Amino acid sequence: MFHEPCIPGNTGNAIRLAAGTGCELHLVEPLGFDLSESKLRRAGLDYHDLASVTVHKDLEAAWAALRPDRVFAFTTKATTRYTDIAYRRGDVLLFGAEPSGLPDHVLADPHITDEVRIPMLPGRRSMNLANAASVAVYEAWRQFGFPGAV
């Protein structure tokens, strides 16, 4: 789930990720772009029809629709590594907007099970949103044994 994403190309790449892995992409408004924007369409190529993408008007609407048992918030502030989690089907991987990450009020949301991080070298701010989502989704899918993959 992307909370208030700003860069259309990142969301387009995430649409491609969803199509290629079978995961669902949930977007929480406000979005920093229009879903018909050419940069988003170009990044997603022809995968839009193959991906499950849902837009929610706000975080509460997303929680109501998803009713998640577990939510892992990805943040550079966390100490737990994303690889330390034993993922389960239905888990929500939550990522923040490109320029700032998840705001404190979202990290304090009672739906958040744990905050997790992707290790990086010191002095680096963060990874690209689509790349971070790819790293996390593939780890969860790997733990499931890559069902449906060839």
PDB file of C-alpha atoms in Angstrom:
ATOM      1  CA  MET A   1       0.000   0.000   0.000  1.00  0.00           C
ATOM      2  CA  PHE A   2       1.337   3.430  -0.978  1.00  0.00           C
ATOM      3  CA  HIS A   3       0.291   6.266   1.316  1.00  0.00           C
ATOM      4  CA  GLU A   4      -0.133   9.485  -0.700  1.00  0.00           C
ATOM      5  CA  PRO A   5       2.383   8.706  -3.472  1.00  0.00           C
ATOM      6  CA  CYS A   6       3.684  11.704  -5.425  1.00  0.00           C
ATOM      7  CA  ILE A   7       5.694  10.443  -8.395  1.00  0.00           C
ATOM      8  CA  PRO A   8       3.686   8.828 -11.211  1.00  0.00           C
ATOM      9  CA  GLY A   9       6.600   6.746 -12.502  1.00  0.00           C
ATOM     10  CA  ASN A  10       7.024   5.016  -9.140  1.00  0.00           C
ATOM     11  CA  THR A  11       3.361   4.073  -9.015  1.00  0.00           C
ATOM     12  CA  GLY A  12       3.556   2.908 -12.635  1.00  0.00           C
ATOM     13  CA  ASN A  13       6.463   0.649 -11.707  1.00  0.00           C
ATOM     14  CA  ALA A  14       4.498  -0.644  -8.716  1.00  0.00           C
ATOM     15  CA  ILE A  15       1.602  -1.484 -11.047  1.00  0.00           C
ATOM     16  CA  ARG A  16       4.055  -3.545 -13.059  1.00  0.00           C
ATOM     17  CA  LEU A  17       5.268  -5.186  -9.836  1.00  0.00           C
ATOM     18  CA  ALA A  18       1.699  -6.072  -8.873  1.00  0.00           C
ATOM     19  CA  ALA A  19       1.038  -7.560 -12.287  1.00  0.00           C
ATOM     20  CA  GLY A  20       4.240  -9.599 -12.220  1.00  0.00           C
ATOM     21  CA  THR A  21       3.859 -10.987  -8.713  1.00  0.00           C
ATOM     22  CA  GLY A  22       0.099 -11.203  -8.236  1.00  0.00           C
ATOM     23  CA  CYS A  23       0.094  -8.891  -5.239  1.00  0.00           C
ATOM     24  CA  GLU A  24      -2.453  -6.103  -4.859  1.00  0.00           C
ATOM     25  CA  LEU A  25      -1.524  -2.431  -4.994  1.00  0.00           C
ATOM     26  CA  HIS A  26      -3.553  -0.106  -2.776  1.00  0.00           C
ATOM     27  CA  LEU A  27      -3.135   3.653  -3.131  1.00  0.00           C
ATOM     28  CA  VAL A  28      -4.243   6.087  -0.427  1.00  0.00           C
ATOM     29  CA  GLU A  29      -5.291   9.555  -1.595  1.00  0.00           C
ATOM     30  CA  PRO A  30      -4.450  12.256  -2.128  1.00  0.00           C
ATOM     31  CA  LEU A  31      -2.268  11.159  -5.020  1.00  0.00           C
ATOM     32  CA  GLY A  32       0.283  13.595  -6.388  1.00  0.00           C
ATOM     33  CA  PHE A  33      -0.823  12.821  -9.954  1.00  0.00           C
ATOM     34  CA  ASP A  34      -3.746  11.685 -12.063  1.00  0.00           C
ATOM     35  CA  LEU A  35      -3.923   7.947 -12.723  1.00  0.00           C
ATOM     36  CA  SER A  36      -4.229   8.640 -16.441  1.00  0.00           C
ATOM     37  CA  GLU A  37      -0.982  10.632 -16.472  1.00  0.00           C
ATOM     38  CA  SER A  38       1.341   9.630 -19.318  1.00  0.00           C
ATOM     39  CA  LYS A  39       4.393   9.057 -17.069  1.00  0.00           C
ATOM     40  CA  LEU A  40       2.406   6.576 -14.981  1.00  0.00           C
ATOM     41  CA  ARG A  41       1.062   4.815 -18.089  1.00  0.00           C
ATOM     42  CA  ARG A  42       4.551   4.638 -19.620  1.00  0.00           C
ATOM     43  CA  ALA A  43       6.106   3.146 -16.465  1.00  0.00           C
ATOM     44  CA  GLY A  44       3.288   0.608 -16.127  1.00  0.00           C
ATOM     45  CA  LEU A  45       3.492  -0.205 -19.858  1.00  0.00           C
ATOM     46  CA  ASP A  46       0.720  -2.603 -20.767  1.00  0.00           C
ATOM     47  CA  TYR A  47       0.420  -4.119 -17.298  1.00  0.00           C
ATOM     48  CA  HIS A  48      -2.480  -1.995 -16.048  1.00  0.00           C
ATOM     49  CA  ASP A  49      -5.074  -4.567 -17.064  1.00  0.00           C
ATOM     50  CA  LEU A  50      -3.072  -7.362 -15.405  1.00  0.00           C
ATOM     51  CA  ALA A  51      -2.689  -5.671 -12.007  1.00  0.00           C
ATOM     52  CA  SER A  52      -5.062  -5.339  -9.087  1.00  0.00           C
ATOM     53  CA  VAL A  53      -5.031  -1.638  -8.144  1.00  0.00           C
ATOM     54  CA  THR A  54      -7.433  -0.008  -5.692  1.00  0.00           C
ATOM     55  CA  VAL A  55      -7.566   3.666  -4.744  1.00  0.00           C
ATOM     56  CA  HIS A  56      -8.850   4.628  -1.271  1.00  0.00           C
ATOM     57  CA  LYS A  57      -9.997   8.145  -0.356  1.00  0.00           C
ATOM     58  CA  ASP A  58      -8.016   8.027   2.900  1.00  0.00           C
ATOM     59  CA  LEU A  59      -6.267   5.643   5.266  1.00  0.00           C
ATOM     60  CA  GLU A  60      -9.429   4.865   7.245  1.00  0.00           C
ATOM     61  CA  ALA A  61     -11.186   3.798   4.026  1.00  0.00           C
ATOM     62  CA  ALA A  62      -8.227   1.543   3.234  1.00  0.00           C
ATOM     63  CA  TRP A  63      -8.375  -0.093   6.672  1.00  0.00           C
ATOM     64  CA  ALA A  64     -12.132  -0.597   6.334  1.00  0.00           C
ATOM     65  CA  ALA A  65     -11.736  -2.250   2.942  1.00  0.00           C
ATOM     66  CA  LEU A  66      -8.696  -4.380   3.773  1.00  0.00           C
ATOM     67  CA  ARG A  67      -9.423  -5.266   7.414  1.00  0.00           C
ATOM     68  CA  PRO A  68      -5.779  -6.318   7.863  1.00  0.00           C
ATOM     69  CA  ASP A  69      -4.525  -8.511  10.664  1.00  0.00           C
ATOM     70  CA  ARG A  70      -0.985  -7.229  10.256  1.00  0.00           C
ATOM     71  CA  VAL A  71       0.490  -4.059   8.769  1.00  0.00           C
ATOM     72  CA  PHE A  72       4.220  -3.495   8.355  1.00  0.00           C
ATOM     73  CA  ALA A  73       5.194   0.153   7.966  1.00  0.00           C
ATOM     74  CA  PHE A  74       8.439   0.647   6.056  1.00  0.00           C
ATOM     75  CA  THR A  75      10.489   3.475   7.515  1.00  0.00           C
ATOM     76  CA  THR A  76      14.133   4.419   7.880  1.00  0.00           C
ATOM     77  CA  LYS A  77      13.351   5.025  11.587  1.00  0.00           C
ATOM     78  CA  ALA A  78      12.778   1.313  12.294  1.00  0.00           C
ATOM     79  CA  THR A  79      15.253  -1.114  13.821  1.00  0.00           C
ATOM     80  CA  THR A  80      13.598  -4.364  12.653  1.00  0.00           C
ATOM     81  CA  ARG A  81      14.758  -5.530   9.243  1.00  0.00           C
ATOM     82  CA  TYR A  82      12.151  -6.497   6.652  1.00  0.00           C
ATOM     83  CA  THR A  83      13.852  -9.914   6.379  1.00  0.00           C
ATOM     84  CA  ASP A  84      13.222 -10.602  10.084  1.00  0.00           C
ATOM     85  CA  ILE A  85       9.475 -10.886   9.461  1.00  0.00           C
ATOM     86  CA  ALA A  86       7.745 -14.208   8.730  1.00  0.00           C
ATOM     87  CA  TYR A  87       5.171 -12.865   6.276  1.00  0.00           C
ATOM     88  CA  ARG A  88       1.660 -14.277   6.013  1.00  0.00           C
ATOM     89  CA  ARG A  89      -0.901 -13.994   3.274  1.00  0.00           C
ATOM     90  CA  GLY A  90      -2.986 -10.900   3.822  1.00  0.00           C
ATOM     91  CA  ASP A  91      -0.182  -8.864   5.386  1.00  0.00           C
ATOM     92  CA  VAL A  92      -0.103  -5.223   4.331  1.00  0.00           C
ATOM     93  CA  LEU A  93       3.231  -3.626   3.430  1.00  0.00           C
ATOM     94  CA  LEU A  94       2.839   0.126   3.893  1.00  0.00           C
ATOM     95  CA  PHE A  95       5.108   2.678   2.215  1.00  0.00           C
ATOM     96  CA  GLY A  96       5.120   6.467   2.456  1.00  0.00           C
ATOM     97  CA  ALA A  97       5.365   9.215  -0.120  1.00  0.00           C
ATOM     98  CA  GLU A  98       8.620   9.694  -1.997  1.00  0.00           C
ATOM     99  CA  PRO A  99       9.856  12.947  -0.522  1.00  0.00           C
ATOM    100  CA  SER A 100       9.125  12.286   3.138  1.00  0.00           C
ATOM    101  CA  GLY A 101       8.126   8.694   3.917  1.00  0.00           C
ATOM    102  CA  LEU A 102       5.337   7.878   6.337  1.00  0.00           C
ATOM    103  CA  PRO A 103       4.299  10.755   8.598  1.00  0.00           C
ATOM    104  CA  ASP A 104       4.387  10.293  12.375  1.00  0.00           C
ATOM    105  CA  HIS A 105       0.585  10.178  12.697  1.00  0.00           C
ATOM    106  CA  VAL A 106       0.476   7.219  10.273  1.00  0.00           C
ATOM    107  CA  LEU A 107       3.300   5.434  12.106  1.00  0.00           C
ATOM    108  CA  ALA A 108       1.284   5.901  15.317  1.00  0.00           C
ATOM    109  CA  ASP A 109      -1.851   4.349  13.776  1.00  0.00           C
ATOM    110  CA  PRO A 110      -3.049   1.372  15.872  1.00  0.00           C
ATOM    111  CA  HIS A 111      -3.304  -0.785  12.733  1.00  0.00           C
ATOM    112  CA  ILE A 112       0.496  -0.779  12.419  1.00  0.00           C
ATOM    113  CA  THR A 113       1.875  -4.094  13.682  1.00  0.00           C
ATOM    114  CA  ASP A 114       5.539  -3.212  13.362  1.00  0.00           C
ATOM    115  CA  GLU A 115       7.889  -0.744  11.728  1.00  0.00           C
ATOM    116  CA  VAL A 116      10.495  -2.311   9.466  1.00  0.00           C
ATOM    117  CA  ARG A 117      13.451  -1.066   7.468  1.00  0.00           C
ATOM    118  CA  ILE A 118      15.457  -2.063   4.438  1.00  0.00           C
ATOM    119  CA  PRO A 119      19.159  -1.944   5.397  1.00  0.00           C
ATOM    120  CA  MET A 120      21.297   0.617   3.593  1.00  0.00           C
ATOM    121  CA  LEU A 121      24.757   2.037   3.895  1.00  0.00           C
ATOM    122  CA  PRO A 122      25.136   4.912   6.380  1.00  0.00           C
ATOM    123  CA  GLY A 123      24.469   8.438   5.174  1.00  0.00           C
ATOM    124  CA  ARG A 124      21.828   7.470   2.625  1.00  0.00           C
ATOM    125  CA  ARG A 125      18.349   8.932   3.061  1.00  0.00           C
ATOM    126  CA  SER A 126      16.154   6.238   1.544  1.00  0.00           C
ATOM    127  CA  MET A 127      15.524   4.013  -1.448  1.00  0.00           C
ATOM    128  CA  ASN A 128      13.306   4.812  -4.403  1.00  0.00           C
ATOM    129  CA  LEU A 129       9.689   3.946  -3.511  1.00  0.00           C
ATOM    130  CA  ALA A 130       9.146   1.430  -6.317  1.00  0.00           C
ATOM    131  CA  ASN A 131      12.491  -0.234  -5.597  1.00  0.00           C
ATOM    132  CA  ALA A 132      11.732  -0.510  -1.874  1.00  0.00           C
ATOM    133  CA  ALA A 133       8.328  -2.036  -2.610  1.00  0.00           C
ATOM    134  CA  SER A 134       9.952  -4.511  -5.018  1.00  0.00           C
ATOM    135  CA  VAL A 135      12.516  -5.615  -2.433  1.00  0.00           C
ATOM    136  CA  ALA A 136       9.797  -6.175   0.179  1.00  0.00           C
ATOM    137  CA  VAL A 137       7.240  -7.852  -2.094  1.00  0.00           C
ATOM    138  CA  TYR A 138       9.797 -10.276  -3.471  1.00  0.00           C
ATOM    139  CA  GLU A 139      10.936 -11.217   0.043  1.00  0.00           C
ATOM    140  CA  ALA A 140       7.359 -12.010   1.068  1.00  0.00           C
ATOM    141  CA  TRP A 141       6.721 -13.892  -2.186  1.00  0.00           C
ATOM    142  CA  ARG A 142       9.993 -15.829  -1.718  1.00  0.00           C
ATOM    143  CA  GLN A 143       8.876 -16.878   1.755  1.00  0.00           C
ATOM    144  CA  PHE A 144       5.622 -18.184   0.225  1.00  0.00           C
ATOM    145  CA  GLY A 145       7.630 -20.238  -2.309  1.00  0.00           C
ATOM    146  CA  PHE A 146       6.790 -18.030  -5.329  1.00  0.00           C
ATOM    147  CA  PRO A 147       3.364 -19.617  -5.917  1.00  0.00           C
ATOM    148  CA  GLY A 148       2.198 -19.407  -9.518  1.00  0.00           C
ATOM    149  CA  ALA A 149       5.620 -18.390 -10.846  1.00  0.00           C
ATOM    150  CA  VAL A 150       7.362 -20.069 -13.723  1.00  0.00           C
TER     151      VAL A 150
END
